[in-house]
mmCIF file of C-alpha atoms and ligand atoms in Angstrom:
data_model
loop_
_atom_site.group_PDB
_atom_site.id
_atom_site.type_symbol
_atom_site.label_atom_id
_atom_site.label_comp_id
_atom_site.label_asym_id
_atom_site.label_seq_id
_atom_site.Cartn_x
_atom_site.Cartn_y
_atom_site.Cartn_z
ATOM 1 C CA UNK A 5 140.649 160.305 42.715
ATOM 2 C CA UNK A 6 140.938 158.506 39.407
ATOM 3 C CA UNK A 7 140.095 161.061 36.791
ATOM 4 C CA UNK A 8 139.852 161.387 33.043
ATOM 5 C CA UNK A 9 139.773 164.770 31.331
ATOM 6 C CA UNK A 10 138.009 165.034 28.003
ATOM 7 C CA UNK A 11 137.995 168.000 25.710
ATOM 8 C CA UNK A 12 138.998 168.961 22.206
ATOM 9 C CA UNK A 13 142.412 170.420 21.352
ATOM 10 C CA UNK A 14 142.410 174.011 22.582
ATOM 11 C CA UNK A 15 140.027 173.480 25.485
ATOM 12 C CA UNK A 16 142.831 174.207 27.977
ATOM 13 C CA UNK A 17 142.845 170.669 29.308
ATOM 14 C CA UNK A 18 146.598 170.509 29.921
ATOM 15 C CA UNK A 19 146.669 173.604 32.130
ATOM 16 C CA UNK A 20 143.626 172.498 34.087
ATOM 17 C CA UNK A 21 145.027 168.990 34.402
ATOM 18 C CA UNK A 22 148.147 170.332 36.111
ATOM 19 C CA UNK A 23 146.119 172.369 38.556
ATOM 20 C CA UNK A 24 143.709 169.573 39.444
ATOM 21 C CA UNK A 25 146.514 167.036 39.810
ATOM 22 C CA UNK A 26 148.410 169.410 42.114
ATOM 23 C CA UNK A 27 145.293 170.010 44.212
ATOM 24 C CA UNK A 28 144.754 166.292 44.800
ATOM 25 C CA UNK A 29 148.432 165.275 44.875
ATOM 26 C CA UNK A 30 147.968 162.786 42.062
ATOM 27 C CA UNK A 31 150.158 162.340 38.980
ATOM 28 C CA UNK A 32 149.154 164.168 35.810
ATOM 29 C CA UNK A 33 149.471 161.573 33.067
ATOM 30 C CA UNK A 34 149.426 163.294 29.671
ATOM 31 C CA UNK A 35 149.789 160.849 26.808
ATOM 32 C CA UNK A 36 150.666 163.717 24.451
ATOM 33 C CA UNK A 37 153.523 164.792 26.760
ATOM 34 C CA UNK A 38 154.823 161.244 27.162
ATOM 35 C CA UNK A 39 154.689 160.681 23.401
ATOM 36 C CA UNK A 40 156.456 163.992 22.660
ATOM 37 C CA UNK A 41 159.136 163.043 25.203
ATOM 38 C CA UNK A 42 159.664 159.758 23.373
ATOM 39 C CA UNK A 43 159.879 161.526 20.021
ATOM 40 C CA UNK A 44 162.465 163.959 21.420
ATOM 41 C CA UNK A 45 164.649 161.265 22.885
ATOM 42 C CA UNK A 46 164.341 159.054 19.815
ATOM 43 C CA UNK A 47 162.982 155.883 21.448
ATOM 44 C CA UNK A 48 161.404 153.101 19.368
ATOM 45 C CA UNK A 49 157.999 154.237 20.598
ATOM 46 C CA UNK A 50 158.779 157.817 19.571
ATOM 47 C CA UNK A 51 159.861 156.707 16.108
ATOM 48 C CA UNK A 52 156.666 154.698 15.654
ATOM 49 C CA UNK A 53 154.436 157.463 16.953
ATOM 50 C CA UNK A 54 155.900 160.487 15.203
ATOM 51 C CA UNK A 55 154.286 160.158 11.776
ATOM 52 C CA UNK A 56 150.820 159.810 13.289
ATOM 53 C CA UNK A 57 151.380 162.779 15.568
ATOM 54 C CA UNK A 58 152.682 164.963 12.753
ATOM 55 C CA UNK A 59 149.468 164.308 10.832
ATOM 56 C CA UNK A 60 147.276 164.884 13.878
ATOM 57 C CA UNK A 61 146.064 161.281 13.717
ATOM 58 C CA UNK A 62 145.805 158.968 16.684
ATOM 59 C CA UNK A 63 148.807 156.789 17.450
ATOM 60 C CA UNK A 64 147.776 153.078 17.301
ATOM 61 C CA UNK A 65 145.877 151.943 20.380
ATOM 62 C CA UNK A 66 148.197 149.092 21.360
ATOM 63 C CA UNK A 67 151.190 151.447 21.645
ATOM 64 C CA UNK A 68 149.293 153.993 23.709
ATOM 65 C CA UNK A 69 147.526 151.458 25.935
ATOM 66 C CA UNK A 70 150.814 149.788 26.838
ATOM 67 C CA UNK A 71 152.421 153.144 27.565
ATOM 68 C CA UNK A 72 149.553 154.241 29.835
ATOM 69 C CA UNK A 73 149.256 150.975 31.768
ATOM 70 C CA UNK A 74 152.975 151.030 32.308
ATOM 71 C CA UNK A 75 152.691 154.539 33.754
ATOM 72 C CA UNK A 76 149.685 153.647 35.913
ATOM 73 C CA UNK A 77 151.698 150.772 37.361
ATOM 74 C CA UNK A 78 154.147 153.195 39.001
ATOM 75 C CA UNK A 79 153.940 153.654 42.760
ATOM 76 C CA UNK A 80 152.806 157.270 42.615
ATOM 77 C CA UNK A 81 149.667 156.295 40.656
ATOM 78 C CA UNK A 82 148.448 153.718 43.138
ATOM 79 C CA UNK A 83 146.256 156.129 45.105
ATOM 80 C CA UNK A 84 144.966 158.016 42.114
ATOM 81 C CA UNK A 85 145.804 159.638 38.821
ATOM 82 C CA UNK A 86 144.568 162.132 36.306
ATOM 83 C CA UNK A 87 144.549 161.055 32.661
ATOM 84 C CA UNK A 88 144.871 163.886 30.143
ATOM 85 C CA UNK A 89 144.511 162.891 26.478
ATOM 86 C CA UNK A 90 143.616 159.281 27.164
ATOM 87 C CA UNK A 91 141.394 157.500 26.332
ATOM 88 C CA UNK A 92 140.899 159.023 22.886
ATOM 89 C CA UNK A 93 138.435 156.512 21.436
ATOM 90 C CA UNK A 94 135.970 153.892 22.662
ATOM 91 C CA UNK A 95 138.406 151.008 22.124
ATOM 92 C CA UNK A 96 140.934 152.673 24.470
ATOM 93 C CA UNK A 97 138.198 153.384 27.010
ATOM 94 C CA UNK A 98 137.222 149.711 27.047
ATOM 95 C CA UNK A 99 140.849 148.674 27.485
ATOM 96 C CA UNK A 100 141.196 151.135 30.339
ATOM 97 C CA UNK A 101 138.077 149.747 32.017
ATOM 98 C CA UNK A 102 139.399 146.202 31.720
ATOM 99 C CA UNK A 103 142.791 147.246 33.064
ATOM 100 C CA UNK A 104 141.302 149.040 36.067
ATOM 101 C CA UNK A 105 138.926 146.203 36.773
ATOM 102 C CA UNK A 106 141.828 143.767 36.851
ATOM 103 C CA UNK A 107 143.435 146.077 39.416
ATOM 104 C CA UNK A 108 140.142 146.293 41.328
ATOM 105 C CA UNK A 109 139.971 149.974 40.606
ATOM 106 C CA UNK A 110 137.466 152.178 38.826
ATOM 107 C CA UNK A 111 137.240 155.746 37.574
ATOM 108 C CA UNK A 112 135.926 158.398 39.942
ATOM 109 C CA UNK A 113 134.841 160.875 37.282
ATOM 110 C CA UNK A 114 135.308 162.131 33.752
ATOM 111 C CA UNK A 115 135.400 165.904 33.316
ATOM 112 C CA UNK A 116 134.538 167.283 29.907
ATOM 113 C CA UNK A 117 135.856 170.773 29.148
ATOM 114 C CA UNK A 118 133.419 172.602 26.891
ATOM 115 C CA UNK A 119 134.465 175.347 24.479
ATOM 116 C CA UNK A 120 132.417 176.483 21.451
ATOM 117 C CA UNK A 121 133.851 174.972 18.284
ATOM 118 C CA UNK A 122 134.728 178.242 16.510
ATOM 119 C CA UNK A 123 136.818 179.411 19.447
ATOM 120 C CA UNK A 124 138.866 176.220 19.432
ATOM 121 C CA UNK A 125 140.540 176.596 16.059
ATOM 122 C CA UNK A 126 141.502 180.162 17.001
ATOM 123 C CA UNK A 127 143.016 179.054 20.317
ATOM 124 C CA UNK A 128 144.938 176.126 18.880
ATOM 125 C CA UNK A 129 146.370 178.119 15.997
ATOM 126 C CA UNK A 130 147.506 180.778 18.488
ATOM 127 C CA UNK A 131 149.425 178.104 20.376
ATOM 128 C CA UNK A 132 151.400 177.087 17.279
ATOM 129 C CA UNK A 133 153.646 180.141 17.472
ATOM 130 C CA UNK A 134 154.089 179.924 21.249
ATOM 131 C CA UNK A 135 155.109 176.291 21.537
ATOM 132 C CA UNK A 136 156.458 175.566 18.073
ATOM 133 C CA UNK A 137 154.508 172.321 17.928
ATOM 134 C CA UNK A 138 154.823 170.637 14.543
ATOM 135 C CA UNK A 139 151.212 169.470 14.798
ATOM 136 C CA UNK A 140 149.715 172.963 15.092
ATOM 137 C CA UNK A 141 149.600 174.072 11.438
ATOM 138 C CA UNK A 142 146.132 174.967 10.204
ATOM 139 C CA UNK A 143 145.504 171.835 8.183
ATOM 140 C CA UNK A 144 146.724 169.576 10.974
ATOM 141 C CA UNK A 145 144.677 171.473 13.544
ATOM 142 C CA UNK A 146 141.581 170.910 11.440
ATOM 143 C CA UNK A 147 142.412 167.226 11.274
ATOM 144 C CA UNK A 148 142.923 167.036 15.047
ATOM 145 C CA UNK A 149 139.551 168.689 15.626
ATOM 146 C CA UNK A 150 137.951 166.260 13.175
ATOM 147 C CA UNK A 151 139.616 163.293 14.884
ATOM 148 C CA UNK A 152 138.204 164.560 18.188
ATOM 149 C CA UNK A 153 134.715 164.909 16.728
ATOM 150 C CA UNK A 154 134.607 161.489 15.093
ATOM 151 C CA UNK A 155 136.705 159.329 17.434
ATOM 152 C CA UNK A 156 136.895 160.974 20.863
ATOM 153 C CA UNK A 157 133.499 162.669 21.221
ATOM 154 C CA UNK A 158 131.694 159.269 21.306
ATOM 155 C CA UNK A 159 133.354 158.818 24.716
ATOM 156 C CA UNK A 160 130.946 161.429 26.048
ATOM 157 C CA UNK A 161 128.108 158.963 25.492
ATOM 158 C CA UNK A 162 130.219 156.045 26.707
ATOM 159 C CA UNK A 163 130.977 157.734 30.036
ATOM 160 C CA UNK A 164 127.635 159.517 30.219
ATOM 161 C CA UNK A 165 125.832 156.165 30.207
ATOM 162 C CA UNK A 166 128.015 155.092 33.114
ATOM 163 C CA UNK A 167 127.095 158.190 35.106
ATOM 164 C CA UNK A 168 130.703 159.385 35.156
ATOM 165 C CA UNK A 169 130.552 162.426 32.881
ATOM 166 C CA UNK A 170 130.577 165.980 34.258
ATOM 167 C CA UNK A 171 130.634 169.028 32.004
ATOM 168 C CA UNK A 172 132.812 172.034 32.870
ATOM 169 C CA UNK A 173 132.332 175.333 31.056
ATOM 170 C CA UNK A 174 135.884 176.021 29.842
ATOM 171 C CA UNK A 175 135.334 179.588 28.620
ATOM 172 C CA UNK A 176 136.867 182.188 30.929
ATOM 173 C CA UNK A 177 140.083 182.737 32.844
ATOM 174 C CA UNK A 178 142.270 179.814 33.899
ATOM 175 C CA UNK A 179 141.292 180.515 37.516
ATOM 176 C CA UNK A 180 137.577 180.579 36.761
ATOM 177 C CA UNK A 181 137.693 177.325 34.850
ATOM 178 C CA UNK A 182 139.779 175.659 37.600
ATOM 179 C CA UNK A 183 137.306 176.821 40.215
ATOM 180 C CA UNK A 184 134.446 175.244 38.256
ATOM 181 C CA UNK A 185 136.312 171.967 37.802
ATOM 182 C CA UNK A 186 137.324 171.796 41.471
ATOM 183 C CA UNK A 187 133.753 172.563 42.530
ATOM 184 C CA UNK A 188 132.528 169.563 40.526
ATOM 185 C CA UNK A 189 135.122 167.335 42.182
ATOM 186 C CA UNK A 190 134.395 168.694 45.649
ATOM 187 C CA UNK A 191 130.730 167.867 45.041
ATOM 188 C CA UNK A 192 131.691 164.276 44.238
ATOM 189 C CA UNK A 193 133.853 164.000 47.329
ATOM 190 C CA UNK A 194 131.071 165.194 49.588
ATOM 191 C CA UNK A 195 128.780 162.539 48.091
ATOM 192 C CA UNK A 196 131.218 159.704 48.716
HETATM 193 P P1 AMP B 292 147.795 165.914 22.815
HETATM 194 O O1 AMP B 292 148.961 166.646 23.374
HETATM 195 O O2 AMP B 292 146.996 165.177 23.850
HETATM 196 O O3 AMP B 292 146.927 166.757 21.911
HETATM 197 O O4 AMP B 292 148.396 164.747 21.879
HETATM 198 C C1 AMP B 292 149.221 165.046 20.781
HETATM 199 C C2 AMP B 292 149.197 163.877 19.788
HETATM 200 O O5 AMP B 292 149.659 162.697 20.433
HETATM 201 C C3 AMP B 292 147.818 163.512 19.262
HETATM 202 O O6 AMP B 292 147.444 164.314 18.160
HETATM 203 C C4 AMP B 292 148.020 162.061 18.866
HETATM 204 O O7 AMP B 292 148.745 161.942 17.674
HETATM 205 C C5 AMP B 292 148.930 161.563 19.976
HETATM 206 N N1 AMP B 292 148.135 161.042 21.121
HETATM 207 C C6 AMP B 292 148.040 161.562 22.378
HETATM 208 N N2 AMP B 292 147.247 160.815 23.161
HETATM 209 C C7 AMP B 292 146.825 159.789 22.385
HETATM 210 C C8 AMP B 292 145.961 158.679 22.594
HETATM 211 N N3 AMP B 292 145.357 158.466 23.774
HETATM 212 N N4 AMP B 292 145.763 157.826 21.557
HETATM 213 C C9 AMP B 292 146.341 158.004 20.380
HETATM 214 N N5 AMP B 292 147.151 159.038 20.085
HETATM 215 C C10 AMP B 292 147.395 159.922 21.075
#
């Protein structure tokens, strides 16, 4: 399974990513988590990325692409992986395609987690207090949602045209949403 999860901030992607990755025994590769780890430990990458992250803007593609391809080169990702938060725009998606093609690999599926827009802002702002993320203030949240709409949402068409996109209704309990996502993937497995 080589999976990409798409969904705006607040769609519960991270939680679902962990569950799906555990189910298939594949690494959960979250670019947001890797970037935050770099910021915390003060690496060069973290220093370069921090200002973008604090504004809710995308970190430059070349930094993120390199970081992801490096991670996908690790042994545990050879049989599959789940990308959470990457790609975030069409340029990254094209780079990912080229990278996988060079490795004679391809994506199995892209799952899009759907939540009505007005519920998203509420969910993301609620998370600010819980996790103390510096990019969860109201203005930044609005920017992150806008960045998703303008830069990331076009990936739905990009992957839709390739027949890879599957929508998952992400309203409901964590268990319900997981069950829907796993049902989609089980359907793909039975086809292959
Ligand atoms: P996330 O936890 O996925 O919401 O990511 C948190 C922040 O990390 C984003 O707001 C971006 O600043 C940065 N980030 C994460 N993934 C990417 C990516 N694929 N491309 C560019 N920036 C990213």
